[in-house]
Structure formats: C-alpha cells, structure tokens
PDB file of C-alpha atoms in Angstrom:
ATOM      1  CA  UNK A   4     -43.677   7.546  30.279  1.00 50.00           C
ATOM      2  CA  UNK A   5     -41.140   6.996  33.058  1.00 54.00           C
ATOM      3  CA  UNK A   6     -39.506   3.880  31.047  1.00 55.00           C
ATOM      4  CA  UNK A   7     -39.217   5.783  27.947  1.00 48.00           C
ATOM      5  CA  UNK A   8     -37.495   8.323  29.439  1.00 54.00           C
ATOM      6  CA  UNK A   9     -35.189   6.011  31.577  1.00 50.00           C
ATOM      7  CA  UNK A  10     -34.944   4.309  28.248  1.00 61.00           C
ATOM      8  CA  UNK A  11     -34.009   7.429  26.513  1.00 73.00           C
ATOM      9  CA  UNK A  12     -31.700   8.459  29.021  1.00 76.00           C
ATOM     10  CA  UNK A  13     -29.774   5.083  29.115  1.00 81.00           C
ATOM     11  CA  UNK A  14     -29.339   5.718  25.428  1.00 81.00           C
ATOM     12  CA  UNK A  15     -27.686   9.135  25.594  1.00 85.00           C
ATOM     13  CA  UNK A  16     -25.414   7.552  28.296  1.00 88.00           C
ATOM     14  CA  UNK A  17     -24.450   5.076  26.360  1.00 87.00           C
ATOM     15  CA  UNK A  18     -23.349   7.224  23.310  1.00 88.00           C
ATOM     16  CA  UNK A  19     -21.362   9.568  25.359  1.00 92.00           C
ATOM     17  CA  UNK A  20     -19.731   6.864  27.176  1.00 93.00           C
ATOM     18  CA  UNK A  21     -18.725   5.234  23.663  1.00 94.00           C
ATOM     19  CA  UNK A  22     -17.785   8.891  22.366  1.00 94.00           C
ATOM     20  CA  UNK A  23     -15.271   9.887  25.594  1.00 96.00           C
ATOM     21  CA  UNK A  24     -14.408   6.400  24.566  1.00 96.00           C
ATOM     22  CA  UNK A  25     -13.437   6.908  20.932  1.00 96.00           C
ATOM     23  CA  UNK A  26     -12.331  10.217  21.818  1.00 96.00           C
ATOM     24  CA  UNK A  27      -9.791   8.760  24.925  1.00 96.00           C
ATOM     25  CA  UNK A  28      -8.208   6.242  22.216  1.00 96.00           C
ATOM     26  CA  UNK A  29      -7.731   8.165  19.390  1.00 96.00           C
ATOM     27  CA  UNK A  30      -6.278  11.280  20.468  1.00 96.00           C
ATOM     28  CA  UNK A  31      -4.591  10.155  23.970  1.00 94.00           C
ATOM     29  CA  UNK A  32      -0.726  10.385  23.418  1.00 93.00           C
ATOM     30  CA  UNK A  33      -0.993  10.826  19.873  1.00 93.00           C
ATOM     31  CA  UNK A  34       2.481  11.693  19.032  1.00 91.00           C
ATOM     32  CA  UNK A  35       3.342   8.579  20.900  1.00 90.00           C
ATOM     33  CA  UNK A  36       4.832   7.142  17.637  1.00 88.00           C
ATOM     34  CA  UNK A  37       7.787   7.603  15.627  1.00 89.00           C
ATOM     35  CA  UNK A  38       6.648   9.899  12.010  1.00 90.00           C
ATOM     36  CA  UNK A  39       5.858   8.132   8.883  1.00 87.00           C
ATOM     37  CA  UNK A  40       7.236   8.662   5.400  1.00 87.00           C
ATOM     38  CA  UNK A  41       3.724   9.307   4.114  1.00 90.00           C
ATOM     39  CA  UNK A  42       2.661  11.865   7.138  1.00 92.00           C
ATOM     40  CA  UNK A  43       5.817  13.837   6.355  1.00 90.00           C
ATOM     41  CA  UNK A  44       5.047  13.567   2.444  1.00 90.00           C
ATOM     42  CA  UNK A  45       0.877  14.768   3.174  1.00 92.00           C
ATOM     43  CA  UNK A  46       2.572  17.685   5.319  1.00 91.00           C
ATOM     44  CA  UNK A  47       4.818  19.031   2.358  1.00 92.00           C
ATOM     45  CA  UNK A  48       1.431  18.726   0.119  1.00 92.00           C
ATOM     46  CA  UNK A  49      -0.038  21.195   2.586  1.00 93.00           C
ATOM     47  CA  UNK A  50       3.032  22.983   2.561  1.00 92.00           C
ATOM     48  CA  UNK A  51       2.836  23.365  -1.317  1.00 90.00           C
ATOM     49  CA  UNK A  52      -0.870  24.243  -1.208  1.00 92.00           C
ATOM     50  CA  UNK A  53       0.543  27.414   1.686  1.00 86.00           C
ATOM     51  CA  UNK A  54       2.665  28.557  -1.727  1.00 88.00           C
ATOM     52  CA  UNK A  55       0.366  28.177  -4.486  1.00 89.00           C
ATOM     53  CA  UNK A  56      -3.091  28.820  -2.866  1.00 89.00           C
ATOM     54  CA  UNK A  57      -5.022  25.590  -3.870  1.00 91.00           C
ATOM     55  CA  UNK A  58      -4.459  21.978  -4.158  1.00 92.00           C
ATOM     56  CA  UNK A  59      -2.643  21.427  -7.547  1.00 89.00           C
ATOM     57  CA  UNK A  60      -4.581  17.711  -8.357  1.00 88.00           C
ATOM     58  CA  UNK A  61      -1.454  14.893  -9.923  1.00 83.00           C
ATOM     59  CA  UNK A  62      -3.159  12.354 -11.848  1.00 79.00           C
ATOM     60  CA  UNK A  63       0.049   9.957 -11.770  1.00 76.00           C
ATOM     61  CA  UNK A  64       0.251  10.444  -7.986  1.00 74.00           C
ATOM     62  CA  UNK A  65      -3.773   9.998  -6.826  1.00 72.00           C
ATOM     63  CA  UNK A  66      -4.358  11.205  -4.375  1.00 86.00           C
ATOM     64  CA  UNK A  67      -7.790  13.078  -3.736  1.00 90.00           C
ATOM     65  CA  UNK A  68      -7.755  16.599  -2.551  1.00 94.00           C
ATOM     66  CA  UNK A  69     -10.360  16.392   0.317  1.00 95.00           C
ATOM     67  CA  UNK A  70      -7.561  15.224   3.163  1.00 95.00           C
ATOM     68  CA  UNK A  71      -5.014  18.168   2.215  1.00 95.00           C
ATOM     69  CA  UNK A  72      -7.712  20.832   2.508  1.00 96.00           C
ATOM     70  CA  UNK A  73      -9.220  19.247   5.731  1.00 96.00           C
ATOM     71  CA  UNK A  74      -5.605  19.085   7.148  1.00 95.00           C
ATOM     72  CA  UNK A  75      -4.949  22.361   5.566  1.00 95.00           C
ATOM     73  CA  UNK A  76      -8.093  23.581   7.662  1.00 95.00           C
ATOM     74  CA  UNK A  77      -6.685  22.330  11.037  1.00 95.00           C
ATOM     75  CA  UNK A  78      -3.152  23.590  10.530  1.00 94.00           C
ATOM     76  CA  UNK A  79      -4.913  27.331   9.970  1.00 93.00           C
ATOM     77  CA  UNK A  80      -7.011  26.272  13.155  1.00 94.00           C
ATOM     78  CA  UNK A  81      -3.941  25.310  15.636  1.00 94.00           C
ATOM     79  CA  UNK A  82      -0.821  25.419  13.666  1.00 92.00           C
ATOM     80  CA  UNK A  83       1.208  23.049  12.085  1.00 91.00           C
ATOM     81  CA  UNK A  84       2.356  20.162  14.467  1.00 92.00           C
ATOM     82  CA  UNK A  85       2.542  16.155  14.695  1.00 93.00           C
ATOM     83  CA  UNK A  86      -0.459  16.086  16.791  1.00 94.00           C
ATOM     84  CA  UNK A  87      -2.580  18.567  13.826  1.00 94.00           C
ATOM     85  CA  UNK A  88      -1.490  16.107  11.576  1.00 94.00           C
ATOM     86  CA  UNK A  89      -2.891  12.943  13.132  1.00 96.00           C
ATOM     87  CA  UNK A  90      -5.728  14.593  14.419  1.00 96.00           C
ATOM     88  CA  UNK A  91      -7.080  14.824  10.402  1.00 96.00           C
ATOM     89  CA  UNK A  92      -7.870  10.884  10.490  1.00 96.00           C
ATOM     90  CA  UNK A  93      -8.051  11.031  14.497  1.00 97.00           C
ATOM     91  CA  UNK A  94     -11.697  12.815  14.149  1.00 97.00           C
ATOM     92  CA  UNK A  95     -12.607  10.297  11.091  1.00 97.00           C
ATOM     93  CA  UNK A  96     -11.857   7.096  13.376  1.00 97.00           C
ATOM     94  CA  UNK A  97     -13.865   8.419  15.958  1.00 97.00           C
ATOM     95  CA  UNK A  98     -16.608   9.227  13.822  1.00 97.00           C
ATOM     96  CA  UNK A  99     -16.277   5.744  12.095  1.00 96.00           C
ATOM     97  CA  UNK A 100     -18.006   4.621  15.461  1.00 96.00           C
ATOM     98  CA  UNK A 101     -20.499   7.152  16.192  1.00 94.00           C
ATOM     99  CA  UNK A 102     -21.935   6.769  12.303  1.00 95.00           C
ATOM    100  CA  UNK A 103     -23.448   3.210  13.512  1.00 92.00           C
ATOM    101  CA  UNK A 104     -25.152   4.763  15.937  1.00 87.00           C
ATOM    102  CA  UNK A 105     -27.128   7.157  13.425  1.00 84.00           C
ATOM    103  CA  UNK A 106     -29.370   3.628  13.362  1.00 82.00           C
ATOM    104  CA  UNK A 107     -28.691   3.190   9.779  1.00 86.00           C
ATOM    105  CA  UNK A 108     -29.252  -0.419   9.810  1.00 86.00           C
ATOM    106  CA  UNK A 109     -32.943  -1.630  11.140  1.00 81.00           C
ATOM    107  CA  UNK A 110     -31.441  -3.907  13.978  1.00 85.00           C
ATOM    108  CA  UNK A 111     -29.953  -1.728  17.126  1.00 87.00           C
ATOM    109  CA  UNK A 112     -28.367  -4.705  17.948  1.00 89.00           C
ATOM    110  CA  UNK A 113     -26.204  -4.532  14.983  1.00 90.00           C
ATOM    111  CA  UNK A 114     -25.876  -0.870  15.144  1.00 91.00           C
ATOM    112  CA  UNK A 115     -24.397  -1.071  18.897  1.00 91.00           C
ATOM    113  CA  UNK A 116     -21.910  -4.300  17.801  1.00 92.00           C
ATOM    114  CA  UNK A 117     -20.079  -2.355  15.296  1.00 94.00           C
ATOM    115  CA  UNK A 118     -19.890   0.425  16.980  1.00 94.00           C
ATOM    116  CA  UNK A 119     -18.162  -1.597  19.946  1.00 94.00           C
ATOM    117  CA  UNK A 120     -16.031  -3.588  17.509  1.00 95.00           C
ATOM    118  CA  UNK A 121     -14.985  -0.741  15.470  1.00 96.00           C
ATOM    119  CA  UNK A 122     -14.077   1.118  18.715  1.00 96.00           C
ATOM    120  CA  UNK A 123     -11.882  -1.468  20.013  1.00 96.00           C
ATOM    121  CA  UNK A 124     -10.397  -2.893  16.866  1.00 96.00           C
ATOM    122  CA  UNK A 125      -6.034  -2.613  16.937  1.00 95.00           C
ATOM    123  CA  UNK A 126      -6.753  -1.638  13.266  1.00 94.00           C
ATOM    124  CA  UNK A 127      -8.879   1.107  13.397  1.00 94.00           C
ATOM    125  CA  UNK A 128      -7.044   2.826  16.433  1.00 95.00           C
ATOM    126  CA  UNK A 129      -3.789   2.173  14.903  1.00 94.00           C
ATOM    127  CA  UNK A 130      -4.521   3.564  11.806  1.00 93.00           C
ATOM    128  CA  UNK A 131      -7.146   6.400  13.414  1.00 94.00           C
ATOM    129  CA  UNK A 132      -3.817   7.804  15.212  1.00 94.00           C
ATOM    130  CA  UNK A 133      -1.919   8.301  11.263  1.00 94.00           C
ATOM    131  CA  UNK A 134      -1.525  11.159   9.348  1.00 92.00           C
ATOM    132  CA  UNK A 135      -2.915   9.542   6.105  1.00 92.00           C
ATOM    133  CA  UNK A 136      -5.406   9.005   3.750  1.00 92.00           C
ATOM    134  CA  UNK A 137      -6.211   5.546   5.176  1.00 93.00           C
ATOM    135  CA  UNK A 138      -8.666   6.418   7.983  1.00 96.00           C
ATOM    136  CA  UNK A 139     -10.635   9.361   6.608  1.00 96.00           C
ATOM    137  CA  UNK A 140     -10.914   6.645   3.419  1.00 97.00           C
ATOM    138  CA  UNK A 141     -12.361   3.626   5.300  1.00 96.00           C
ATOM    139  CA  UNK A 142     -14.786   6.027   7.088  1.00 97.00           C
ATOM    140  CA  UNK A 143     -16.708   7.241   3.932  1.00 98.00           C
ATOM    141  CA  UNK A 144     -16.075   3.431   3.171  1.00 97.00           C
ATOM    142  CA  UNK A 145     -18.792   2.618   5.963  1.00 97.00           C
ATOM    143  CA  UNK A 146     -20.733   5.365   5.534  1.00 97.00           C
ATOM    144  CA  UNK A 147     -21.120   3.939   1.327  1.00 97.00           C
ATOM    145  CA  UNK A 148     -21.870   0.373   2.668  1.00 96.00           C
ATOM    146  CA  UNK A 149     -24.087   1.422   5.366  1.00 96.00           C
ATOM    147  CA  UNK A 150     -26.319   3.328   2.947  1.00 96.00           C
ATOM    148  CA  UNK A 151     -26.086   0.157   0.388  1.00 95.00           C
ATOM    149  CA  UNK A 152     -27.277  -1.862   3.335  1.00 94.00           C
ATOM    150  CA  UNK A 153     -29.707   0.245   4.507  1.00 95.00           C
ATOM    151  CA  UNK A 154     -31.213  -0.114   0.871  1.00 95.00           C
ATOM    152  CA  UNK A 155     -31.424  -3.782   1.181  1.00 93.00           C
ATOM    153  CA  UNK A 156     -33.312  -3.633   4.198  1.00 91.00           C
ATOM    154  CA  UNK A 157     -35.566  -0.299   3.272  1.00 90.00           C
ATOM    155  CA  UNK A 158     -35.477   1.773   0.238  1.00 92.00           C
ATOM    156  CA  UNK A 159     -35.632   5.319   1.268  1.00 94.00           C
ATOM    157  CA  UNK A 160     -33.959   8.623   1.290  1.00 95.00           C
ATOM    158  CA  UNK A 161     -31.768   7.854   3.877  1.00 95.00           C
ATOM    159  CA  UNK A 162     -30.384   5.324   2.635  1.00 95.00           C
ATOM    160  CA  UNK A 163     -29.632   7.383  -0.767  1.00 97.00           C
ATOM    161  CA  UNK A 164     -28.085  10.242   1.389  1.00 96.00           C
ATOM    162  CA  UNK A 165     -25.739   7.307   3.004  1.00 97.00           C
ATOM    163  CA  UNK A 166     -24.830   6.142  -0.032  1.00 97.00           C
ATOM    164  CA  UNK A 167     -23.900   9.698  -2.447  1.00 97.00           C
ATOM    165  CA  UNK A 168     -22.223  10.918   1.028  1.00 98.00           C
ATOM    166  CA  UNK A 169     -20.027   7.749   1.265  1.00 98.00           C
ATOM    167  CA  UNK A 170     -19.538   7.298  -2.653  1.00 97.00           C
ATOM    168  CA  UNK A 171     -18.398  11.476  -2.589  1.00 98.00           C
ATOM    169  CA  UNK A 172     -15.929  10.465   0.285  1.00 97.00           C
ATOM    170  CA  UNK A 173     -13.790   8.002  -1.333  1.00 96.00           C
ATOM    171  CA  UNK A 174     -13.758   9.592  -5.060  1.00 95.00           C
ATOM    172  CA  UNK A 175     -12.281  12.431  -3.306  1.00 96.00           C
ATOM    173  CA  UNK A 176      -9.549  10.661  -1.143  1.00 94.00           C
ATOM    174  CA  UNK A 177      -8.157   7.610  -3.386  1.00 88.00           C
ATOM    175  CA  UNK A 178      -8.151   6.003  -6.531  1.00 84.00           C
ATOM    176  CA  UNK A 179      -8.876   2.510  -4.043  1.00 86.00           C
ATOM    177  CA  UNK A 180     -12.342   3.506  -4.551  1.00 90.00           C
ATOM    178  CA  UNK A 181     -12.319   1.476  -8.344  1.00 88.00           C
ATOM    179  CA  UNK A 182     -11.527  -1.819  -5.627  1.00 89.00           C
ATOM    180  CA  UNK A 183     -14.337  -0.933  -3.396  1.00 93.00           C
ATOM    181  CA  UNK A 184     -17.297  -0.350  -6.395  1.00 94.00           C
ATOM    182  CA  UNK A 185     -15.848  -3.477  -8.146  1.00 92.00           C
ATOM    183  CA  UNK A 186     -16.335  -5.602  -4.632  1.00 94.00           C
ATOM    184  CA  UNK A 187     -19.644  -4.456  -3.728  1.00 95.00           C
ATOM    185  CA  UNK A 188     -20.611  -4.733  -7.681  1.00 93.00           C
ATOM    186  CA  UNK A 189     -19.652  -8.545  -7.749  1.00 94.00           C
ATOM    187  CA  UNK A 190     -21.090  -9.172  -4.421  1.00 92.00           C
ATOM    188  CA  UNK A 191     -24.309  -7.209  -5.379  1.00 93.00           C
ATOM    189  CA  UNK A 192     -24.333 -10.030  -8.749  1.00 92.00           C
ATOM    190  CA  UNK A 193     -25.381 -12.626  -6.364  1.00 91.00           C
ATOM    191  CA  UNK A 194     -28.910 -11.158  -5.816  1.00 90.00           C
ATOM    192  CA  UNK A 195     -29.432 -12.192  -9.232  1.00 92.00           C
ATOM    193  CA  UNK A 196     -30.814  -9.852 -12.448  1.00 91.00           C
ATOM    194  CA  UNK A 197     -34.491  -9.923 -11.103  1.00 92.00           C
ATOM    195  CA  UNK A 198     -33.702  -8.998  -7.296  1.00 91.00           C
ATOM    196  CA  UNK A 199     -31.273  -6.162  -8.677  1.00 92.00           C
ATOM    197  CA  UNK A 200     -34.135  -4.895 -11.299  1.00 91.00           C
ATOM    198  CA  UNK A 201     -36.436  -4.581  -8.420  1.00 91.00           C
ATOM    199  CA  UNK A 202     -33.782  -3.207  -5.750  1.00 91.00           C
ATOM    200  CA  UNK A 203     -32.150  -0.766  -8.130  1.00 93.00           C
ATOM    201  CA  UNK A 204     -34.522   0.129 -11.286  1.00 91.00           C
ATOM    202  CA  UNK A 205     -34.714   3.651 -12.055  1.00 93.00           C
ATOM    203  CA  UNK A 206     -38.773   3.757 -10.990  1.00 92.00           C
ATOM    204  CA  UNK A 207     -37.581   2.229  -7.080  1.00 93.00           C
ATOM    205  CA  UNK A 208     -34.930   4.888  -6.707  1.00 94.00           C
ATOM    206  CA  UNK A 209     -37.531   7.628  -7.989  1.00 94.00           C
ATOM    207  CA  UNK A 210     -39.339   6.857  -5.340  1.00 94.00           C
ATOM    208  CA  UNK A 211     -37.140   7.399  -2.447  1.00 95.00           C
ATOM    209  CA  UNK A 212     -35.751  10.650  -4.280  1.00 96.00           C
ATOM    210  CA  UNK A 213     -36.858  13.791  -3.123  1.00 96.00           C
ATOM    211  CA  UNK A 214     -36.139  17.211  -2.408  1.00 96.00           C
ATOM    212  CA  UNK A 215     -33.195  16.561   0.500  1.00 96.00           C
ATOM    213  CA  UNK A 216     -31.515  14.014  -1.738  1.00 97.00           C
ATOM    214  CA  UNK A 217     -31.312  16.332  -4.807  1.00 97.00           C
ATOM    215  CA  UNK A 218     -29.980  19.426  -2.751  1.00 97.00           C
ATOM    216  CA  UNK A 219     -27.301  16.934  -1.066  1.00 97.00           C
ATOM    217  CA  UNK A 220     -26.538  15.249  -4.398  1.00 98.00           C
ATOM    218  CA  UNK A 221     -25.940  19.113  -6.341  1.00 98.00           C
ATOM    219  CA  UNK A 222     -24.194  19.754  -2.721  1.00 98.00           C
ATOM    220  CA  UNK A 223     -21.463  17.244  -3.268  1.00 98.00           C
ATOM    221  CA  UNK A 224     -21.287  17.605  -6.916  1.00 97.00           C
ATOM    222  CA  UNK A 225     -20.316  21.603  -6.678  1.00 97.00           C
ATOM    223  CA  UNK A 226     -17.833  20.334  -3.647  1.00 97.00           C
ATOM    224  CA  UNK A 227     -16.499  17.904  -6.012  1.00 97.00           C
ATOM    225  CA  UNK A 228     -15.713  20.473  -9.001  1.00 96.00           C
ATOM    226  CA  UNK A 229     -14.285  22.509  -6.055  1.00 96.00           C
ATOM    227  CA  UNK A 230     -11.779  20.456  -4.806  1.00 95.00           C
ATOM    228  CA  UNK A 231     -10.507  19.170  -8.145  1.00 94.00           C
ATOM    229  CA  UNK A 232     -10.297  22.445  -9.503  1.00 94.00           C
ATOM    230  CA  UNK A 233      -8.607  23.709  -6.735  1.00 93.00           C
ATOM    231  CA  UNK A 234     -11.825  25.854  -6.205  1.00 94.00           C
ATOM    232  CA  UNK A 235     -11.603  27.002  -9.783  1.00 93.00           C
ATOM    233  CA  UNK A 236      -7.791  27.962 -10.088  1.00 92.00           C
ATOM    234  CA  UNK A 237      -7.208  24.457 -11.987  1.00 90.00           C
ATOM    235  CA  UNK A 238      -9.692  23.855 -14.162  1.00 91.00           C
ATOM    236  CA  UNK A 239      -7.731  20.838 -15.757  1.00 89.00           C
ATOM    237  CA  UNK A 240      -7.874  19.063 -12.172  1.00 89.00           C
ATOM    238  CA  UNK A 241     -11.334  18.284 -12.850  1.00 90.00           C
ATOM    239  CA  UNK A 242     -10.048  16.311 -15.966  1.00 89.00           C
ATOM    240  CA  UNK A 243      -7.019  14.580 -14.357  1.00 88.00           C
ATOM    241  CA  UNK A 244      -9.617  12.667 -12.204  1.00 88.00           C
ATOM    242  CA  UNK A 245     -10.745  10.873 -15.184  1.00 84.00           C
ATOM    243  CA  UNK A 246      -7.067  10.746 -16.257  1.00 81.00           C
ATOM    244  CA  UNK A 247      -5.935   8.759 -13.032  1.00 77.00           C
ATOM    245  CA  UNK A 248      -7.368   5.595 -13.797  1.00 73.00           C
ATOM    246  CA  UNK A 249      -5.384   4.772 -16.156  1.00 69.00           C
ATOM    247  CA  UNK A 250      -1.887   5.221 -14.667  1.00 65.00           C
ATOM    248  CA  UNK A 251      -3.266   3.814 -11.385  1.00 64.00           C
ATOM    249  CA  UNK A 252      -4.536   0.258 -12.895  1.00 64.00           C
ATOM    250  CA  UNK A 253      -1.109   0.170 -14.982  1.00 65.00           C
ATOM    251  CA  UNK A 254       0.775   0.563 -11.342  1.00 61.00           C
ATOM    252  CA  UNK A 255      -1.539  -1.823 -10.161  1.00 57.00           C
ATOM    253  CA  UNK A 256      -1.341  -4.759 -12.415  1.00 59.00           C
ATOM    254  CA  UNK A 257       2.398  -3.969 -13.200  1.00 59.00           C
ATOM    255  CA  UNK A 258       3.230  -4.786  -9.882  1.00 54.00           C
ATOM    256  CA  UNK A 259       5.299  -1.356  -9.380  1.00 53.00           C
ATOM    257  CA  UNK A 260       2.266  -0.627  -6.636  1.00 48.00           C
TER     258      UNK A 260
END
C-alpha cells in the first residue's frame, strides 16, 4: 500500500512538473516576437465577427470557424491584445503534451516519450507561441491519431471518443484535414483488406459503441452545425463546408497555394 501510493504520488509529480513545464514555455515572453501577417489577418476576422455577431464561414478562403470563436472567447475574457492572441494556440500546445498522458496508448513508456518530445520540440513551441490555426490544428491532429492507435492496440470506447473528438477538431479548423484522412487512409491500406474487415467492420465498432460515444458523437455534430452556421444566423455556412473542397484542391494542385 505504501508503494502504490509513493507510486501514485511520483506520478502526479511528474505531470505537474511537465505541466509548469509546458506552461513556462509556451506562455513565458510571449509577445517576444515581431506580429505575423496571418495573426493580424485572424484578429480582423474577430474583429468582423464584433460587427456582424457570428462567424460569416468563406468557402474560397477555408478556414474553420472553431479558432475565431475560441479567440473571440478570450478577447471577451481579457481584452484584445498580442498576448490574447497567442494565447488561443498557447493553451492547445500545452495541451498537445498533457493529452499523452491521458494513457491513450497501452505502453506508459510511450505515453511519457511523447509527451517529453512534444514538450521540448523547437516546432511545437515555436508554433504553440502563434496566433494561428497551425497549433490548435496539429493538436486535434494527435488527439485523431491517438484514438486510431489506440484502436489498433484495443478496440473500445475510448478509443472511438479519441478519434470523433480529433476528426471534429480538424474539420472545424482547416481544409488540411483532406491531407491528414488521405495519409492515415493509405497508411491504414497496408494492414491489408482482411486485417481492416476485422479492425473496422461495422459489427467491431458496434461493439465498442455505447451510450457515452453516441451522446459525444450528437455533441459534436450539433457543435458542428453551430459553428458553420454561425449558430444559426448562416444557414448556408453549413453548405459552404462541402463547397470548400473544391476551390481548395484547385489552389492546391494549381500551384497558386
């Protein structure tokens, strides 16, 4: 009984010490930096949505509503400043560490590594301390894989949650989200048609369903109509998202992107 709670308490240590961590990095000096184009272009947005009460949704300029009404939330919370404008993607990076340590993945080892590596990468701090989309994006990147993973290893609800959570995340920051499903869905063709039958038939991922999943799922779905619709005040937002794809993959193979 002593050991486990030595053990226990060595854990707790060890997350704060990694979150004071995260925090220290992230938000230390954040203003240290001259102001990018893009950080003053997301600050008009929010200005815009101050005027017309909602997020008006551009489908030949994607990008998802969920940053402008998180950053939108802040700037009610402690005004409008450089340092409310990084701290939007500032939160995300340090929760892009502390997600590992929610133990989706079966080995702790693993769990702790990423954590460390994603703490002390020179990517993920610089772009953590930016007013864009890019951080907040990558974050509901990890939390996708991580529930993709988890399903490898053990098909449960968890892993579901994980994976509708992270898959919500990135269809409402970026239209980048086509490149992420496309990666995963050639990598996921190397398991070959039988592995993939058993990993992702319809009867394996009824059996991990259940009541938490479908309140989450109908959770994110009303969120989703939401934001799009500027909570109901564009209805035609909800259709633009559909409507994006096709401008964005011109840009992209056009080589104006």
């Amino acid at each position: 009984m002593k050991s486990l709670k030595v053990t226990n308490f060595s854990q707790i240590a060890l997350w704060l010490g990694l979150l004071l961590l995260a925090i220290l990095s992230r938000f230390m000096l954040l203003t240290n930096k001259p102001i990018h184009f893009d950080e003053g272009i997301n600050g008009w947005f929010v200005m815009q949505m101050s005027k017309l009460g909602f997020y008006k949704y551009d489908p030949n300029n994607y990008h998802g509503p969920l940053y402008f009404y998180v950053l939108q939330l802040f700037e009610s919370l402690w005004g409008r400043s450089l340092e409310v404008l990084r701290a939007v993607p500032a939160v995300f990076s340090v929760l892009s560490v502390m997600v590992f340590l929610y133990g989706a993945l079966s080995s702790r080892f693993v769990n702790l590594s990423m954590a460390v590596l994603v703490l002390i990468s020179p990517a993920f701090i610089f772009f953590g301390r930016s007013g864009i989309h890019e951080m907040p994006f990558v974050f509901f990147q990890i939390v996708f894989a991580l529930g993709l993973l988890r399903w490898l290893q053990r098909q449960d609800s968890k892993a579901l949650g994980l994976f509708l959570l992270g898959l919500w995340g990135m269809l409402t920051l970026k239209e980048t989200f086509v490149v992420t499903l496309f990666a995963w869905g050639v990598g996921l063709l190397a398991l070959g048609p039988r592995t993939l039958r058993d990993l992702f038939g319809v009867s394996r991922i009824a059996q991990a369903w259940n009541r938490s999943v479908t309140v989450l799922f109908l959770v994110l779905l009303l969120l989703f109509v939401q934001l799009f619709t500027g909570f109901f005040k564009n209805p035609s937002g909800l259709l633009d998202f559909f409507k994006a794809i096709l401008p964005w993959l011109k840009t992209g193979v056009h080589g104006q992107g």
